[in-house]
Amino acid sequence: LTSNLCRAYLSLPNTSLSQWRKGDNEQQQVDSKQQFMRVLLDEYATDINEVSSTMKAMQSHSSFTDKTIRRLRDLCTPQYERTFQYILHTANDDLGVAFMVKLRQE
């Protein structure tokens, strides 16, 4: 599955989203990239509200224990980081590395 995901993303043209011009096929490819990025941001990014409420609770209770600090650190780590680590370790033929490099470029 991870190799297929990497191959699908890598099969899209190397042009960044900001350089695309709207055409039928090009628009579909841009929409695919935009949708992928939107899912990453909406579903797998850091939950700012949760971080904020945890910080307020810690401050109001002066509760800076190792457990609460670990909790805050976990909340500040985007979920997609774990997903990307999984992709890097499970994709075949260096697809994971190529996927991460291309994603970072964009």
Backbone as a printed PyTorch tensor [residue, N CA C, xyz], in Angstrom:
tensor([[[  0.8230,  -1.2010,   0.0000],
         [  0.0000,   0.0000,   0.0000],
         [  0.8640,   1.2600,   0.0000]],

        [[  1.8830,   1.2830,   0.8470],
         [  2.7280,   2.4800,   0.8910],
         [  3.4870,   2.6650,  -0.4140]],

        [[  3.9460,   1.5850,  -1.0020],
         [  4.6480,   1.7000,  -2.2770],
         [  3.7140,   2.2260,  -3.3560]],

        [[  2.4740,   1.7620,  -3.3580],
         [  1.5010,   2.2430,  -4.3370],
         [  1.2040,   3.7210,  -4.1350]],

        [[  1.0920,   4.1490,  -2.8960],
         [  0.8670,   5.5640,  -2.6000],
         [  2.0420,   6.3940,  -3.1210]],

        [[  3.2480,   5.9430,  -2.8300],
         [  4.4360,   6.6690,  -3.2880],
         [  4.4800,   6.7380,  -4.8110]],

        [[  4.2230,   5.6150,  -5.4770],
         [  4.2410,   5.5930,  -6.9420],
         [  3.1950,   6.5430,  -7.5190]],

        [[  2.0060,   6.5420,  -6.9400],
         [  0.9350,   7.4070,  -7.4370],
         [  1.3240,   8.8710,  -7.3040]],

        [[  1.8540,   9.2430,  -6.1660],
         [  2.2370,  10.6420,  -5.9640],
         [  3.4140,  11.0200,  -6.8590]],

        [[  4.3780,  10.1250,  -6.9680],
         [  5.5560,  10.4020,  -7.7900],
         [  5.2270,  10.4390,  -9.2830]],

        [[  4.1190,   9.8370,  -9.6880],
         [  3.7450,   9.8420, -11.1060],
         [  3.1840,  11.1880, -11.5450]],

        [[  2.8250,  12.0390, -10.5940],
         [  2.3400,  13.3720, -10.9470],
         [  3.5170,  14.2140, -11.4190]],

        [[  3.2740,  15.1720, -12.2950],
         [  4.3710,  15.9960, -12.8360],
         [  5.1530,  16.7040, -11.7370]],

        [[  6.3920,  17.0530, -12.0380],
         [  7.2900,  17.6730, -11.0740],
         [  7.0510,  19.1590, -10.8440]],

        [[  6.0980,  19.7360, -11.4980],
         [  5.8250,  21.1620, -11.3380],
         [  5.1100,  21.4020, -10.0220]],

        [[  5.5210,  22.4360,  -9.3090],
         [  4.8720,  22.7270,  -8.0310],
         [  3.4730,  23.2800,  -8.2650]],

        [[  2.6580,  23.2120,  -7.2570],
         [  1.2730,  23.6620,  -7.3600],
         [  1.1690,  25.1120,  -7.8120]],

        [[  2.0620,  25.9490,  -7.3660],
         [  1.9740,  27.3670,  -7.6840],
         [  2.2570,  27.6520,  -9.1610]],

        [[  2.8550,  26.7080,  -9.8740],
         [  3.2170,  26.9310, -11.2680],
         [  2.2330,  26.3190, -12.2600]],

        [[  1.1980,  25.6600, -11.7830],
         [  0.2470,  25.0080, -12.6730],
         [ -0.6490,  26.0200, -13.3440]],

        [[ -0.9550,  25.7610, -14.5890],
         [ -1.9800,  26.5240, -15.3070],
         [ -3.1760,  25.6250, -15.4540]],

        [[ -4.3230,  26.2120, -15.4660],
         [ -5.5630,  25.4320, -15.4850],
         [ -5.8260,  24.8760, -16.8850]],

        [[ -5.7770,  23.5770, -17.0140],
         [ -6.1680,  22.8510, -18.2080],
         [ -6.8950,  21.6180, -17.7330]],

        [[ -7.5620,  20.8920, -18.6020],
         [ -8.3800,  19.7580, -18.1640],
         [ -7.5630,  18.7180, -17.4130]],

        [[ -6.5500,  18.1430, -18.0590],
         [ -5.7410,  17.1160, -17.4230],
         [ -4.8880,  17.7010, -16.3060]],

        [[ -4.3130,  18.8630, -16.5580],
         [ -3.4750,  19.5090, -15.5480],
         [ -4.2900,  19.8560, -14.3100]],

        [[ -5.5240,  20.3280, -14.5200],
         [ -6.3790,  20.6840, -13.3860],
         [ -6.6690,  19.4560, -12.5360]],

        [[ -6.8880,  18.3170, -13.1510],
         [ -7.1510,  17.0900, -12.4000],
         [ -5.9310,  16.7200, -11.5610]],

        [[ -4.7290,  16.8530, -12.1250],
         [ -3.5260,  16.5340, -11.3810],
         [ -3.3080,  17.5150, -10.2360]],

        [[ -3.5840,  18.7980, -10.4690],
         [ -3.4690,  19.7910,  -9.4080],
         [ -4.4690,  19.4870,  -8.3110]],

        [[ -5.6970,  19.1700,  -8.7080],
         [ -6.7210,  18.8470,  -7.7190],
         [ -6.3070,  17.6600,  -6.8690]],

        [[ -5.6480,  16.6740,  -7.4790],
         [ -5.1790,  15.5090,  -6.7250],
         [ -4.1330,  15.9170,  -5.7010]],

        [[ -3.1930,  16.7630,  -6.1070],
         [ -2.1720,  17.2340,  -5.1750],
         [ -2.7870,  18.0790,  -4.0700]],

        [[ -3.6880,  18.9770,  -4.4540],
         [ -4.3250,  19.8320,  -3.4580],
         [ -5.1300,  18.9930,  -2.4700]],

        [[ -5.8280,  18.0010,  -2.9700],
         [ -6.6140,  17.1380,  -2.0950],
         [ -5.7040,  16.3750,  -1.1300]],

        [[ -4.6090,  15.8750,  -1.6380],
         [ -3.6590,  15.1560,  -0.7950],
         [ -3.1300,  16.0620,   0.3160]],

        [[ -2.7050,  17.2770,  -0.0580],
         [ -2.1940,  18.2260,   0.9300],
         [ -3.2750,  18.6250,   1.9310]],

        [[ -4.4960,  18.8060,   1.4560],
         [ -5.6010,  19.1960,   2.3310],
         [ -5.8850,  18.1050,   3.3620]],

        [[ -5.8580,  16.8510,   2.9310],
         [ -6.0750,  15.7430,   3.8710],
         [ -4.9660,  15.7300,   4.9230]],

        [[ -3.7250,  15.9170,   4.4970],
         [ -2.6120,  15.9620,   5.4590],
         [ -2.8350,  17.0560,   6.4970]],

        [[ -3.2130,  18.2390,   6.0290],
         [ -3.3890,  19.3610,   6.9430],
         [ -4.6290,  19.2210,   7.8180]],

        [[ -5.7250,  18.7780,   7.2240],
         [ -6.9830,  18.7070,   7.9670],
         [ -7.0430,  17.5280,   8.9340]],

        [[ -6.5200,  16.4090,   8.5020],
         [ -6.6980,  15.1780,   9.2810],
         [ -5.4860,  14.7810,  10.1180]],

        [[ -4.2950,  15.1930,   9.7070],
         [ -3.0940,  14.6610,  10.3450],
         [ -2.1500,  15.7140,  10.9110]],

        [[ -2.5620,  16.9550,  10.9100],
         [ -1.7030,  18.0160,  11.4540],
         [ -1.9120,  18.1290,  12.9660]],

        [[ -1.1920,  19.0320,  13.5740],
         [ -1.3070,  19.2830,  15.0070],
         [ -2.6500,  19.9340,  15.3050]],

        [[ -3.3240,  19.4580,  16.3380],
         [ -4.5960,  20.0340,  16.7640],
         [ -4.3040,  21.2200,  17.6900]],

        [[ -4.3650,  22.4020,  17.1380],
         [ -4.0150,  23.6160,  17.8790],
         [ -4.9250,  23.8100,  19.0870]],

        [[ -6.1970,  23.5080,  18.9390],
         [ -7.1370,  23.6710,  20.0510],
         [ -6.7900,  22.7470,  21.2200]],

        [[ -6.4050,  21.5300,  20.9060],
         [ -6.0290,  20.5670,  21.9470],
         [ -4.7470,  21.0030,  22.6460]],

        [[ -3.7960,  21.4940,  21.8810],
         [ -2.5430,  21.9910,  22.4700],
         [ -2.8410,  23.1660,  23.3910]],

        [[ -3.6670,  24.0810,  22.9270],
         [ -4.0040,  25.2660,  23.7140],
         [ -4.7120,  24.9000,  25.0160]],

        [[ -5.6950,  24.0120,  24.9440],
         [ -6.4240,  23.6320,  26.1630],
         [ -5.5250,  22.8680,  27.1320]],

        [[ -4.6250,  22.0600,  26.6200],
         [ -3.6890,  21.3360,  27.4840],
         [ -2.7360,  22.3120,  28.1640]],

        [[ -2.2560,  23.2980,  27.4160],
         [ -1.3690,  24.3130,  28.0060],
         [ -2.0880,  25.0940,  29.1130]],

        [[ -3.3270,  25.4800,  28.8580],
         [ -4.0940,  26.2160,  29.8670],
         [ -4.2870,  25.3760,  31.1240]],

        [[ -4.6000,  24.0990,  30.9420],
         [ -4.7900,  23.2050,  32.0890],
         [ -3.4920,  23.0510,  32.8720]],

        [[ -2.3860,  22.9180,  32.1620],
         [ -1.0930,  22.7830,  32.8260],
         [ -0.7630,  24.0400,  33.6210]],

        [[ -1.0200,  25.1990,  33.0330],
         [ -0.7060,  26.4570,  33.7060],
         [ -1.6160,  26.7000,  34.9060]],

        [[ -2.8890,  26.3880,  34.7580],
         [ -3.8170,  26.6540,  35.8600],
         [ -3.5830,  25.7240,  37.0510]],

        [[ -3.0790,  24.5440,  36.7950],
         [ -2.8320,  23.5810,  37.8720],
         [ -1.3620,  23.4990,  38.2390]],

        [[ -0.5450,  24.3000,  37.5890],
         [  0.9130,  24.2290,  37.7710],
         [  1.3830,  22.7760,  37.7020]],

        [[  0.8630,  22.0980,  36.7070],
         [  1.0820,  20.6650,  36.5630],
         [  2.1090,  20.3920,  35.4660]],

        [[  3.3700,  20.5870,  35.7790],
         [  4.4300,  20.3600,  34.8110],
         [  5.2040,  19.0930,  35.1720]],

        [[  4.5020,  17.9800,  35.1810],
         [  5.1370,  16.7040,  35.4610],
         [  5.6950,  16.1230,  34.1610]],

        [[  6.4870,  15.0820,  34.2920],
         [  7.0180,  14.4160,  33.0990],
         [  5.8800,  13.9140,  32.2160]],

        [[  4.8310,  13.4130,  32.8300],
         [  3.6920,  12.8730,  32.0780],
         [  2.9880,  13.9730,  31.2760]],

        [[  2.7520,  15.1200,  31.8880],
         [  2.0610,  16.1960,  31.1680],
         [  2.9490,  16.8010,  30.0880]],

        [[  4.2300,  16.8500,  30.3250],
         [  5.1540,  17.3640,  29.3090],
         [  5.2120,  16.4060,  28.1190]],

        [[  5.2390,  15.0940,  28.3890],
         [  5.2030,  14.1070,  27.3010],
         [  3.9080,  14.2310,  26.5060]],

        [[  2.8070,  14.4370,  27.2190],
         [  1.5010,  14.6070,  26.5560],
         [  1.5330,  15.8240,  25.6340]],

        [[  2.0570,  16.9200,  26.1200],
         [  2.1380,  18.1270,  25.3130],
         [  3.0540,  17.9280,  24.1080]],

        [[  4.1690,  17.2470,  24.3230],
         [  5.1050,  16.9580,  23.2220],
         [  4.4150,  16.0940,  22.1660]],

        [[  3.6570,  15.0980,  22.5990],
         [  2.9230,  14.2580,  21.6540],
         [  1.8850,  15.0590,  20.8710]],

        [[  1.2070,  15.9710,  21.5740],
         [  0.2090,  16.7980,  20.9050],
         [  0.8340,  17.7440,  19.8740]],

        [[  2.0480,  18.1760,  20.1310],
         [  2.7280,  19.1080,  19.2190],
         [  3.3730,  18.4090,  18.0310]],

        [[  3.4420,  17.0950,  18.0750],
         [  4.0010,  16.3340,  16.9610],
         [  2.8660,  15.9850,  16.0070]],

        [[  2.9060,  16.4850,  14.7830],
         [  1.8290,  16.1890,  13.8390],
         [  1.7110,  14.6890,  13.5910]],

        [[  0.4810,  14.2270,  13.4390],
         [  0.2560,  12.8030,  13.1890],
         [  0.8890,  12.3580,  11.8830]],

        [[  0.9680,  13.2690,  10.9120],
         [  1.5640,  12.8580,   9.6460],
         [  3.0420,  12.5070,   9.7860]],

        [[  3.7050,  12.9620,  10.8340],
         [  5.1100,  12.5920,  11.0300],
         [  5.2420,  11.0840,  11.2050]],

        [[  4.3540,  10.5060,  12.0050],
         [  4.3750,   9.0450,  12.1880],
         [  4.0530,   8.3220,  10.8840]],

        [[  3.1060,   8.8820,  10.1340],
         [  2.7350,   8.2930,   8.8510],
         [  3.9160,   8.3220,   7.8940]],

        [[  4.6260,   9.4490,   7.8450],
         [  5.7760,   9.5550,   6.9610],
         [  6.8910,   8.6070,   7.3880]],

        [[  7.1020,   8.4480,   8.6740],
         [  8.1020,   7.4950,   9.1520],
         [  7.7340,   6.0790,   8.7060]],

        [[  6.4530,   5.7620,   8.7930],
         [  5.9770,   4.4420,   8.3580],
         [  6.2450,   4.2630,   6.8610]],

        [[  5.9240,   5.2820,   6.0710],
         [  6.1520,   5.2120,   4.6290],
         [  7.6370,   5.0100,   4.3330]],

        [[  8.4910,   5.7490,   5.0180],
         [  9.9310,   5.6180,   4.7830],
         [ 10.4330,   4.2080,   5.0620]],

        [[  9.8590,   3.5570,   6.0510],
         [ 10.3570,   2.2380,   6.4490],
         [  9.7000,   1.0880,   5.7110]],

        [[  8.5660,   1.3290,   5.0520],
         [  7.8600,   0.2060,   4.4390],
         [  7.7950,   0.2510,   2.9230]],

        [[  8.0510,   1.3940,   2.2990],
         [  7.9820,   1.4740,   0.8370],
         [  9.1890,   0.7760,   0.2200]],

        [[  8.9630,   0.1840,  -0.9210],
         [ 10.0220,  -0.5610,  -1.6190],
         [ 10.8870,   0.3510,  -2.4900]],

        [[ 12.1010,  -0.0960,  -2.7660],
         [ 12.9820,   0.5110,  -3.7610],
         [ 13.1810,   2.0100,  -3.5640]],

        [[ 13.3880,   2.4210,  -2.3660],
         [ 13.6290,   3.8370,  -2.0660],
         [ 12.4870,   4.7540,  -2.4730]],

        [[ 11.2950,   4.1880,  -2.7020],
         [ 10.1420,   5.0150,  -3.0510],
         [  9.7820,   5.9630,  -1.9120]],

        [[  9.9440,   5.5040,  -0.6970],
         [  9.6120,   6.3350,   0.4520],
         [ 10.4670,   7.5870,   0.5020]],

        [[ 11.7620,   7.4350,   0.2450],
         [ 12.6620,   8.5850,   0.2550],
         [ 12.3140,   9.5240,  -0.9010]],

        [[ 12.0890,   8.9640,  -2.0830],
         [ 11.7380,   9.7870,  -3.2390],
         [ 10.4250,  10.5310,  -2.9850]],

        [[  9.4650,   9.8550,  -2.3810],
         [  8.1830,  10.4730,  -2.0400],
         [  8.3820,  11.6520,  -1.0980]],

        [[  9.1770,  11.4490,  -0.0480],
         [  9.4050,  12.5150,   0.9370],
         [ 10.1490,  13.7000,   0.3130]],

        [[ 11.1130,  13.4240,  -0.5370],
         [ 11.8600,  14.5070,  -1.1880],
         [ 10.9330,  15.3340,  -2.0630]],

        [[ 10.1000,  14.6640,  -2.8690],
         [  9.1880,  15.3920,  -3.7430],
         [  8.1590,  16.1600,  -2.9260]],

        [[  7.6350,  15.5570,  -1.9010],
         [  6.6460,  16.2330,  -1.0700],
         [  7.2490,  17.4730,  -0.4310]],

        [[  8.4480,  17.3740,   0.0100],
         [  9.1130,  18.5320,   0.6280],
         [  9.3410,  19.6520,  -0.3900]],

        [[  9.6850,  19.2900,  -1.6050],
         [  9.8780,  20.2940,  -2.6530],
         [  8.6130,  21.1030,  -2.8830]],

        [[  7.4950,  20.4500,  -2.7310],
         [  6.2240,  21.1060,  -3.0300],
         [  5.6790,  21.7730,  -1.8010]]])
